[in-house]
Amino acid sequence: MVSPVTVVKSEGPKLVPFFKATCVYFVLWLPSSSPSWVSALIKCLPIFCLWLFLLAHGLGFLLAHPSASRIFVGLVFSAVGDAFLIWQDHGYFEHGLLMFAVTHMLYASAFGMRPLALRTGLVIAVLSGLCYALLYPGLSGAFTYLVGVYVALISFMGWRAVAGLRLVGAAWRWTELAAGGGALLFIVSDLTIALNKFCFPVPYSRALIMSTYYAAQMLIALSAVESREPVDNYRLSKAN
């Protein structure tokens, strides 16, 4: 197991551009009521930096590790989804929803199906059902089905992310903690979007949505980088 201190020393410098780009977004705080390509670029810039963070480990690393490459592709779809959501009031909300649905499928695939953790999955399924029931009265038309599918996909991603969590014992790894924490923050961010759009105004919704979103994406990207062994050993470790 790689210690958290080692992780901070080795990966921290590679995340500096991401932190700077995130600060730029919050300092500029461009009005969402006036969407533009500049505001789209500023919003997507932290995600672009996470692309560079993964690429900094080498293209060979991504090609040799399917989990890392799927997370990288998920970040690409996330950036496209972010751009669409800049113009969500102009009819592009559904496009953003689709991009992030693909992102969650890629992330779930990256996290894998072992261990299965059925009890964890059942708890998440019940909670996601309750969330959808809360949103349902505010949904209409195609959103009734689109939001239901999206809730199912992000919940499945969250299940696969937290299924591998081992907080005590020799099996503890910071990568699973990063994946689980990132998935839960992603759910908080998207639930805030849904509540604010379909149910009631959420105070400071934009700050809450974007802070949890950027933190989620950083943690998920960070979860991809511990494994450096050849691909055959990587597959064996995932199977175990």
CSV table of N, CA and C in Angstrom, one decimal, residues 110-236:
chain,number,residue,atom,x,y,z
A,110,ALA,N,-14.6,1.5,-14.9
A,110,ALA,CA,-13.3,1.6,-14.4
A,110,ALA,C,-13.2,1.1,-13.0
A,111,PHE,N,-14.2,1.3,-12.1
A,111,PHE,CA,-14.2,0.8,-10.8
A,111,PHE,C,-14.3,-0.7,-10.7
A,112,GLY,N,-15.0,-1.3,-11.7
A,112,GLY,CA,-15.1,-2.8,-11.8
A,112,GLY,C,-16.2,-3.4,-10.9
A,113,MET,N,-16.4,-4.7,-11.1
A,113,MET,CA,-17.5,-5.4,-10.4
A,113,MET,C,-17.0,-6.2,-9.2
A,114,ARG,N,-15.8,-6.1,-8.8
A,114,ARG,CA,-15.3,-6.9,-7.6
A,114,ARG,C,-14.7,-5.9,-6.6
A,115,PRO,N,-15.0,-6.1,-5.3
A,115,PRO,CA,-16.0,-7.0,-4.8
A,115,PRO,C,-17.4,-6.5,-5.2
A,116,LEU,N,-18.4,-7.5,-5.2
A,116,LEU,CA,-19.8,-7.2,-5.6
A,116,LEU,C,-20.5,-6.3,-4.6
A,117,ALA,N,-20.3,-6.6,-3.3
A,117,ALA,CA,-20.9,-5.8,-2.2
A,117,ALA,C,-22.4,-5.5,-2.4
A,118,LEU,N,-23.2,-6.6,-2.4
A,118,LEU,CA,-24.6,-6.5,-2.7
A,118,LEU,C,-25.4,-5.7,-1.7
A,119,ARG,N,-25.0,-5.8,-0.4
A,119,ARG,CA,-25.7,-5.1,0.6
A,119,ARG,C,-25.5,-3.6,0.4
A,120,THR,N,-24.3,-3.2,0.1
A,120,THR,CA,-24.0,-1.8,-0.2
A,120,THR,C,-24.9,-1.3,-1.4
A,121,GLY,N,-24.9,-2.2,-2.4
A,121,GLY,CA,-25.8,-1.9,-3.6
A,121,GLY,C,-27.2,-1.7,-3.3
A,122,LEU,N,-27.7,-2.5,-2.4
A,122,LEU,CA,-29.1,-2.4,-2.0
A,122,LEU,C,-29.4,-1.1,-1.2
A,123,VAL,N,-28.5,-0.8,-0.3
A,123,VAL,CA,-28.7,0.5,0.4
A,123,VAL,C,-28.7,1.7,-0.6
A,124,ILE,N,-27.7,1.7,-1.5
A,124,ILE,CA,-27.7,2.8,-2.5
A,124,ILE,C,-28.9,2.8,-3.4
A,125,ALA,N,-29.4,1.6,-3.7
A,125,ALA,CA,-30.6,1.5,-4.6
A,125,ALA,C,-31.8,2.1,-3.8
A,126,VAL,N,-31.9,1.8,-2.5
A,126,VAL,CA,-33.1,2.4,-1.8
A,126,VAL,C,-32.9,3.9,-1.7
A,127,LEU,N,-31.7,4.4,-1.4
A,127,LEU,CA,-31.5,5.9,-1.3
A,127,LEU,C,-31.7,6.6,-2.6
A,128,SER,N,-31.3,5.9,-3.7
A,128,SER,CA,-31.5,6.6,-5.0
A,128,SER,C,-33.0,6.6,-5.4
A,129,GLY,N,-33.8,5.5,-5.0
A,129,GLY,CA,-35.2,5.5,-5.1
A,129,GLY,C,-35.9,6.6,-4.4
A,130,LEU,N,-35.4,6.9,-3.2
A,130,LEU,CA,-36.0,8.0,-2.4
A,130,LEU,C,-35.7,9.3,-3.0
A,131,CYS,N,-34.5,9.5,-3.6
A,131,CYS,CA,-34.1,10.7,-4.2
A,131,CYS,C,-35.0,11.0,-5.5
A,132,TYR,N,-35.2,9.9,-6.2
A,132,TYR,CA,-36.1,10.0,-7.4
A,132,TYR,C,-37.5,10.4,-7.0
A,133,ALA,N,-38.0,9.8,-5.9
A,133,ALA,CA,-39.3,10.1,-5.4
A,133,ALA,C,-39.5,11.5,-5.0
A,134,LEU,N,-38.4,12.1,-4.4
A,134,LEU,CA,-38.4,13.5,-4.1
A,134,LEU,C,-38.4,14.4,-5.3
A,135,LEU,N,-37.7,14.0,-6.4
A,135,LEU,CA,-37.7,14.8,-7.6
A,135,LEU,C,-38.9,14.6,-8.4
A,136,TYR,N,-39.6,13.5,-8.4
A,136,TYR,CA,-40.6,13.1,-9.3
A,136,TYR,C,-41.8,14.2,-9.5
A,137,PRO,N,-42.3,14.8,-8.4
A,137,PRO,CA,-43.4,15.7,-8.6
A,137,PRO,C,-43.0,16.9,-9.4
A,138,GLY,N,-41.7,17.2,-9.5
A,138,GLY,CA,-41.3,18.4,-10.3
A,138,GLY,C,-40.9,18.0,-11.7
A,139,LEU,N,-40.9,16.7,-12.1
A,139,LEU,CA,-40.6,16.3,-13.4
A,139,LEU,C,-41.8,16.3,-14.3
A,140,SER,N,-41.5,16.5,-15.6
A,140,SER,CA,-42.6,16.4,-16.6
A,140,SER,C,-42.0,16.1,-17.9
A,141,GLY,N,-42.8,15.5,-18.8
A,141,GLY,CA,-42.4,15.2,-20.1
A,141,GLY,C,-41.3,14.1,-20.1
A,142,ALA,N,-40.3,14.4,-21.0
A,142,ALA,CA,-39.2,13.4,-21.2
A,142,ALA,C,-38.3,13.4,-19.9
A,143,PHE,N,-38.3,14.4,-19.1
A,143,PHE,CA,-37.4,14.5,-17.9
A,143,PHE,C,-37.9,13.4,-16.9
A,144,THR,N,-39.1,13.0,-17.0
A,144,THR,CA,-39.6,12.0,-16.1
A,144,THR,C,-38.8,10.7,-16.2
A,145,TYR,N,-38.4,10.4,-17.5
A,145,TYR,CA,-37.7,9.2,-17.8
A,145,TYR,C,-36.2,9.4,-17.8
A,146,LEU,N,-35.8,10.6,-18.4
A,146,LEU,CA,-34.4,10.9,-18.4
A,146,LEU,C,-33.7,11.0,-17.1
A,147,VAL,N,-34.4,11.7,-16.2
A,147,VAL,CA,-33.9,11.8,-14.8
A,147,VAL,C,-33.8,10.5,-14.1
A,148,GLY,N,-34.9,9.6,-14.3
A,148,GLY,CA,-34.9,8.3,-13.7
A,148,GLY,C,-33.7,7.5,-14.2
A,149,VAL,N,-33.4,7.5,-15.5
A,149,VAL,CA,-32.3,6.7,-16.0
A,149,VAL,C,-31.0,7.3,-15.4
A,150,TYR,N,-30.9,8.6,-15.4
A,150,TYR,CA,-29.7,9.2,-14.9
A,150,TYR,C,-29.4,8.9,-13.4
A,151,VAL,N,-30.5,8.9,-12.6
A,151,VAL,CA,-30.3,8.6,-11.2
A,151,VAL,C,-29.9,7.1,-11.1
A,152,ALA,N,-30.4,6.2,-11.9
A,152,ALA,CA,-30.0,4.8,-11.9
A,152,ALA,C,-28.5,4.7,-12.2
A,153,LEU,N,-28.0,5.4,-13.2
A,153,LEU,CA,-26.6,5.3,-13.7
A,153,LEU,C,-25.7,5.9,-12.7
A,154,ILE,N,-26.0,7.1,-12.1
A,154,ILE,CA,-25.0,7.6,-11.1
A,154,ILE,C,-25.0,6.8,-9.8
A,155,SER,N,-26.2,6.2,-9.5
A,155,SER,CA,-26.2,5.4,-8.3
A,155,SER,C,-25.4,4.1,-8.5
A,156,PHE,N,-25.5,3.6,-9.7
A,156,PHE,CA,-24.7,2.4,-10.1
A,156,PHE,C,-23.2,2.7,-10.0
A,157,MET,N,-22.8,3.9,-10.5
A,157,MET,CA,-21.4,4.3,-10.4
A,157,MET,C,-21.0,4.5,-9.0
A,158,GLY,N,-21.9,5.1,-8.2
A,158,GLY,CA,-21.5,5.2,-6.7
A,158,GLY,C,-21.4,3.9,-6.0
A,159,TRP,N,-22.2,3.0,-6.4
A,159,TRP,CA,-22.1,1.6,-5.8
A,159,TRP,C,-20.8,1.0,-6.1
A,160,ARG,N,-20.4,1.0,-7.4
A,160,ARG,CA,-19.1,0.4,-7.7
A,160,ARG,C,-18.0,1.1,-7.1
A,161,ALA,N,-18.1,2.4,-6.9
A,161,ALA,CA,-17.0,3.2,-6.3
A,161,ALA,C,-16.8,2.8,-4.8
A,162,VAL,N,-17.9,2.7,-4.1
A,162,VAL,CA,-17.8,2.5,-2.6
A,162,VAL,C,-17.7,1.0,-2.3
A,163,ALA,N,-18.0,0.1,-3.3
A,163,ALA,CA,-18.0,-1.3,-3.0
A,163,ALA,C,-16.6,-1.8,-2.5
A,164,GLY,N,-15.5,-1.1,-3.0
A,164,GLY,CA,-14.2,-1.6,-2.7
A,164,GLY,C,-13.6,-0.9,-1.5
A,165,LEU,N,-14.4,-0.1,-0.8
A,165,LEU,CA,-13.8,0.6,0.4
A,165,LEU,C,-13.5,-0.4,1.5
A,166,ARG,N,-12.3,-0.2,2.0
A,166,ARG,CA,-11.8,-1.0,3.2
A,166,ARG,C,-11.1,0.0,4.1
A,167,LEU,N,-11.8,0.5,5.1
A,167,LEU,CA,-11.2,1.5,5.9
A,167,LEU,C,-10.2,1.0,7.0
A,168,VAL,N,-10.2,-0.3,7.3
A,168,VAL,CA,-9.3,-0.9,8.2
A,168,VAL,C,-8.7,-2.1,7.7
A,169,GLY,N,-7.6,-2.5,8.3
A,169,GLY,CA,-6.9,-3.8,7.9
A,169,GLY,C,-6.0,-3.6,6.7
A,170,ALA,N,-5.4,-4.7,6.3
A,170,ALA,CA,-4.3,-4.7,5.3
A,170,ALA,C,-4.8,-4.3,4.0
A,171,ALA,N,-6.1,-4.5,3.7
A,171,ALA,CA,-6.7,-4.2,2.4
A,171,ALA,C,-7.0,-2.7,2.1
A,172,TRP,N,-6.7,-1.9,3.2
A,172,TRP,CA,-7.0,-0.4,3.0
A,172,TRP,C,-6.1,0.2,1.9
A,173,ARG,N,-6.7,0.9,1.0
A,173,ARG,CA,-5.9,1.6,0.0
A,173,ARG,C,-6.5,3.0,-0.3
A,174,TRP,N,-5.7,4.0,-0.4
A,174,TRP,CA,-6.2,5.3,-0.6
A,174,TRP,C,-6.9,5.5,-1.9
A,175,THR,N,-6.6,4.6,-2.9
A,175,THR,CA,-7.3,4.8,-4.2
A,175,THR,C,-8.8,4.5,-4.1
A,176,GLU,N,-9.2,3.5,-3.3
A,176,GLU,CA,-10.6,3.2,-3.1
A,176,GLU,C,-11.3,4.3,-2.3
A,177,LEU,N,-10.5,4.9,-1.4
A,177,LEU,CA,-11.1,6.0,-0.6
A,177,LEU,C,-11.3,7.2,-1.5
A,178,ALA,N,-10.4,7.4,-2.4
A,178,ALA,CA,-10.5,8.6,-3.3
A,178,ALA,C,-11.7,8.3,-4.3
A,179,ALA,N,-11.8,7.1,-4.8
A,179,ALA,CA,-12.9,6.8,-5.7
A,179,ALA,C,-14.3,6.9,-5.0
A,180,GLY,N,-14.4,6.3,-3.8
A,180,GLY,CA,-15.6,6.4,-3.1
A,180,GLY,C,-16.0,7.8,-2.7
A,181,GLY,N,-15.0,8.6,-2.2
A,181,GLY,CA,-15.3,10.0,-1.8
A,181,GLY,C,-15.7,10.8,-3.1
A,182,GLY,N,-15.0,10.6,-4.2
A,182,GLY,CA,-15.3,11.3,-5.4
A,182,GLY,C,-16.7,11.0,-5.9
A,183,ALA,N,-17.1,9.7,-5.9
A,183,ALA,CA,-18.4,9.3,-6.3
A,183,ALA,C,-19.5,10.0,-5.5
A,184,LEU,N,-19.3,10.0,-4.2
A,184,LEU,CA,-20.3,10.5,-3.3
A,184,LEU,C,-20.4,12.0,-3.5
A,185,LEU,N,-19.3,12.7,-3.7
A,185,LEU,CA,-19.3,14.2,-3.9
A,185,LEU,C,-20.0,14.5,-5.3
A,186,PHE,N,-19.8,13.6,-6.2
A,186,PHE,CA,-20.5,13.8,-7.5
A,186,PHE,C,-22.0,13.6,-7.4
A,187,ILE,N,-22.4,12.7,-6.6
A,187,ILE,CA,-23.9,12.5,-6.3
A,187,ILE,C,-24.4,13.7,-5.6
A,188,VAL,N,-23.7,14.3,-4.6
A,188,VAL,CA,-24.1,15.5,-3.9
A,188,VAL,C,-24.3,16.7,-4.9
A,189,SER,N,-23.3,16.8,-5.8
A,189,SER,CA,-23.3,17.9,-6.8
A,189,SER,C,-24.5,17.7,-7.7
A,190,ASP,N,-24.7,16.5,-8.3
A,190,ASP,CA,-25.8,16.4,-9.2
A,190,ASP,C,-27.2,16.4,-8.5
A,191,LEU,N,-27.3,15.9,-7.3
A,191,LEU,CA,-28.6,16.0,-6.6
A,191,LEU,C,-28.9,17.5,-6.3
A,192,THR,N,-27.9,18.3,-6.1
A,192,THR,CA,-28.1,19.8,-5.9
A,192,THR,C,-28.6,20.4,-7.2
A,193,ILE,N,-28.0,20.0,-8.3
A,193,ILE,CA,-28.5,20.5,-9.6
A,193,ILE,C,-30.0,20.1,-9.8
A,194,ALA,N,-30.3,18.9,-9.5
A,194,ALA,CA,-31.7,18.4,-9.7
A,194,ALA,C,-32.7,19.1,-8.8
A,195,LEU,N,-32.3,19.2,-7.5
A,195,LEU,CA,-33.2,19.9,-6.6
A,195,LEU,C,-33.5,21.4,-7.0
A,196,ASN,N,-32.4,22.0,-7.4
A,196,ASN,CA,-32.4,23.4,-7.8
A,196,ASN,C,-33.3,23.6,-9.1
A,197,LYS,N,-33.2,22.7,-10.0
A,197,LYS,CA,-33.8,22.8,-11.3
A,197,LYS,C,-35.3,22.4,-11.2
A,198,PHE,N,-35.6,21.3,-10.5
A,198,PHE,CA,-36.9,20.7,-10.6
A,198,PHE,C,-37.8,20.8,-9.3
A,199,CYS,N,-37.2,21.2,-8.2
A,199,CYS,CA,-37.9,21.2,-6.9
A,199,CYS,C,-38.0,22.6,-6.3
A,200,PHE,N,-36.9,23.2,-5.9
A,200,PHE,CA,-36.9,24.5,-5.2
A,200,PHE,C,-35.5,25.1,-5.3
A,201,PRO,N,-35.5,26.4,-5.2
A,201,PRO,CA,-34.1,27.1,-5.2
A,201,PRO,C,-33.3,26.6,-4.0
A,202,VAL,N,-32.1,26.2,-4.3
A,202,VAL,CA,-31.1,25.8,-3.3
A,202,VAL,C,-30.2,27.0,-3.0
A,203,PRO,N,-30.1,27.5,-1.8
A,203,PRO,CA,-29.2,28.6,-1.5
A,203,PRO,C,-27.8,28.3,-1.8
A,204,TYR,N,-27.1,29.3,-2.5
A,204,TYR,CA,-25.7,29.1,-2.9
A,204,TYR,C,-25.5,27.9,-3.7
A,205,SER,N,-26.5,27.5,-4.5
A,205,SER,CA,-26.5,26.3,-5.3
A,205,SER,C,-25.3,26.2,-6.2
A,206,ARG,N,-24.9,27.3,-6.9
A,206,ARG,CA,-23.8,27.2,-7.9
A,206,ARG,C,-22.5,26.9,-7.2
A,207,ALA,N,-22.3,27.6,-6.0
A,207,ALA,CA,-21.0,27.4,-5.3
A,207,ALA,C,-21.0,25.9,-4.8
A,208,LEU,N,-22.1,25.4,-4.3
A,208,LEU,CA,-22.1,24.1,-3.8
A,208,LEU,C,-21.9,23.0,-4.9
A,209,ILE,N,-22.6,23.3,-6.0
A,209,ILE,CA,-22.5,22.4,-7.1
A,209,ILE,C,-21.1,22.3,-7.7
A,210,MET,N,-20.5,23.4,-7.9
A,210,MET,CA,-19.2,23.4,-8.6
A,210,MET,C,-18.1,23.0,-7.6
A,211,SER,N,-18.1,23.3,-6.3
A,211,SER,CA,-17.1,22.9,-5.4
A,211,SER,C,-17.1,21.4,-5.2
A,212,THR,N,-18.3,20.8,-5.1
A,212,THR,CA,-18.3,19.4,-4.9
A,212,THR,C,-18.0,18.7,-6.2
A,213,TYR,N,-18.4,19.3,-7.3
A,213,TYR,CA,-18.1,18.7,-8.6
A,213,TYR,C,-16.6,18.6,-8.9
A,214,TYR,N,-15.9,19.7,-8.7
A,214,TYR,CA,-14.5,19.7,-9.0
A,214,TYR,C,-13.7,18.8,-8.0
A,215,ALA,N,-14.1,18.8,-6.8
A,215,ALA,CA,-13.5,17.9,-5.8
A,215,ALA,C,-13.7,16.4,-6.2
A,216,ALA,N,-14.9,16.1,-6.7
A,216,ALA,CA,-15.3,14.8,-7.1
A,216,ALA,C,-14.4,14.3,-8.2
A,217,GLN,N,-14.3,15.2,-9.3
A,217,GLN,CA,-13.5,14.8,-10.4
A,217,GLN,C,-12.0,14.7,-10.1
A,218,MET,N,-11.5,15.5,-9.2
A,218,MET,CA,-10.1,15.4,-8.8
A,218,MET,C,-9.9,14.0,-8.1
A,219,LEU,N,-10.8,13.7,-7.2
A,219,LEU,CA,-10.6,12.4,-6.4
A,219,LEU,C,-10.7,11.2,-7.3
A,220,ILE,N,-11.6,11.3,-8.3
A,220,ILE,CA,-11.8,10.1,-9.2
A,220,ILE,C,-10.5,10.0,-10.1
A,221,ALA,N,-10.0,11.1,-10.6
A,221,ALA,CA,-8.8,11.1,-11.4
A,221,ALA,C,-7.6,10.6,-10.5
A,222,LEU,N,-7.6,11.0,-9.3
A,222,LEU,CA,-6.5,10.6,-8.4
A,222,LEU,C,-6.6,9.1,-8.1
A,223,SER,N,-7.8,8.5,-8.1
A,223,SER,CA,-7.9,7.1,-7.8
A,223,SER,C,-7.3,6.2,-8.9
A,224,ALA,N,-7.0,6.8,-10.1
A,224,ALA,CA,-6.5,6.0,-11.2
A,224,ALA,C,-5.0,5.8,-11.2
A,225,VAL,N,-4.3,6.5,-10.4
A,225,VAL,CA,-2.8,6.6,-10.6
A,225,VAL,C,-1.9,5.7,-9.8
A,226,GLU,N,-2.5,5.0,-8.8
A,226,GLU,CA,-1.6,4.2,-7.9
A,226,GLU,C,-0.9,3.1,-8.7
A,227,SER,N,-1.7,2.4,-9.5
A,227,SER,CA,-1.3,1.1,-10.1
A,227,SER,C,-0.3,1.4,-11.2
A,228,ARG,N,1.0,0.9,-11.1
A,228,ARG,CA,2.0,1.1,-12.2
A,228,ARG,C,2.5,-0.2,-12.7
A,229,GLU,N,1.9,-1.4,-12.3
A,229,GLU,CA,2.4,-2.7,-12.7
A,229,GLU,C,2.0,-3.0,-14.2
A,230,PRO,N,2.6,-3.9,-14.8
A,230,PRO,CA,2.1,-4.3,-16.2
A,230,PRO,C,0.7,-4.7,-16.2
A,231,VAL,N,0.1,-4.6,-17.4
A,231,VAL,CA,-1.3,-4.8,-17.5
A,231,VAL,C,-1.8,-6.2,-17.0
A,232,ASP,N,-1.0,-7.3,-17.2
A,232,ASP,CA,-1.4,-8.6,-16.8
A,232,ASP,C,-1.5,-8.6,-15.3
A,233,ASN,N,-0.5,-8.0,-14.6
A,233,ASN,CA,-0.6,-8.0,-13.1
A,233,ASN,C,-1.7,-7.1,-12.6
A,234,TYR,N,-2.0,-6.1,-13.4
A,234,TYR,CA,-3.1,-5.2,-13.1
A,234,TYR,C,-4.4,-5.9,-13.1
A,235,ARG,N,-4.6,-6.7,-14.1
A,235,ARG,CA,-5.9,-7.5,-14.2
A,235,ARG,C,-6.0,-8.5,-13.1
A,236,LEU,N,-4.9,-9.1,-12.8
A,236,LEU,CA,-4.9,-10.1,-11.7
A,236,LEU,C,-5.2,-9.4,-10.4
